């Protein structure tokens, strides 16, 4: 009974890997993925995200923790 469980798990694993290896990518990137217009869009998104995170970090309290070191 004990050897039956690992062998059935191994069979399930092998079957699932065989099925997953046959599935192609769900989304294929276009050939012009690195085009100039896309880089500009991602650049502005990056700068907005960087600004937002810096604002969040500035709002954090500075100094030692009230609960002691390590918290």
Coordinates of C-alpha atoms in Angstrom, one line a residue:
X1 CA 0.0 0.0 0.0
X2 CA 2.8 2.4 0.8
X3 CA 4.6 1.8 -2.5
X4 CA 1.4 2.3 -4.5
X5 CA 1.0 6.0 -3.5
X6 CA 4.5 7.2 -4.7
X7 CA 4.2 5.2 -7.9
X8 CA 0.8 6.7 -8.7
X9 CA 2.1 10.2 -7.9
X10 CA 5.0 9.5 -10.3
X11 CA 2.7 8.4 -13.1
X12 CA 0.5 11.5 -12.6
X13 CA 3.5 13.7 -12.7
X14 CA 4.9 12.1 -15.9
X15 CA 1.5 12.4 -17.6
X16 CA 1.1 16.0 -16.6
X17 CA 4.6 16.9 -17.8
X18 CA 3.8 15.2 -21.1
X19 CA 0.6 17.2 -21.5
X20 CA 2.2 20.5 -20.5
X21 CA 5.1 20.0 -22.9
X22 CA 2.7 19.8 -25.8
X23 CA 1.0 23.1 -25.0
X24 CA 2.4 26.1 -26.9
X25 CA 2.7 29.6 -25.5
X26 CA -0.7 31.2 -24.8
X27 CA 0.4 34.6 -26.0
X28 CA 3.0 35.1 -28.8
X29 CA 4.8 38.4 -28.8
X30 CA 4.6 40.4 -32.0
X31 CA 7.8 40.8 -34.1
X32 CA 7.9 44.6 -33.4
X33 CA 7.8 44.2 -29.7
X34 CA 10.9 46.3 -29.2
X35 CA 9.6 49.1 -31.5
X36 CA 10.3 52.7 -30.5
X37 CA 6.7 53.5 -29.7
X38 CA 6.5 50.6 -27.2
X39 CA 9.8 51.6 -25.5
X40 CA 8.4 55.2 -25.1
X41 CA 5.2 53.8 -23.5
X42 CA 7.1 51.6 -21.1
X43 CA 9.5 54.4 -20.3
X44 CA 6.7 56.7 -19.1
X45 CA 5.1 53.8 -17.1
X46 CA 8.5 53.2 -15.5
X47 CA 9.0 56.8 -14.5
X48 CA 5.4 57.1 -13.1
X49 CA 6.0 53.9 -11.1
X50 CA 9.3 55.1 -9.8
X51 CA 7.8 58.5 -8.8
X52 CA 4.9 56.7 -7.0
X53 CA 7.2 54.3 -5.1
X54 CA 9.5 57.2 -4.1
X55 CA 6.5 59.1 -2.7
X56 CA 5.4 56.0 -0.7
X57 CA 8.9 55.6 0.7
X58 CA 9.1 59.2 1.7
X59 CA 5.8 58.7 3.7
X60 CA 7.3 55.8 5.7
X61 CA 8.2 56.6 9.3
X62 CA 11.9 56.9 9.9
X63 CA 13.9 56.0 13.0
X64 CA 13.9 53.0 15.3
X65 CA 11.0 50.7 15.5
X66 CA 8.7 51.0 18.6
X67 CA 8.8 47.2 18.9
X68 CA 12.6 47.0 19.0
X69 CA 15.3 45.8 16.6
X70 CA 14.3 43.2 14.1
X71 CA 10.8 44.3 13.5

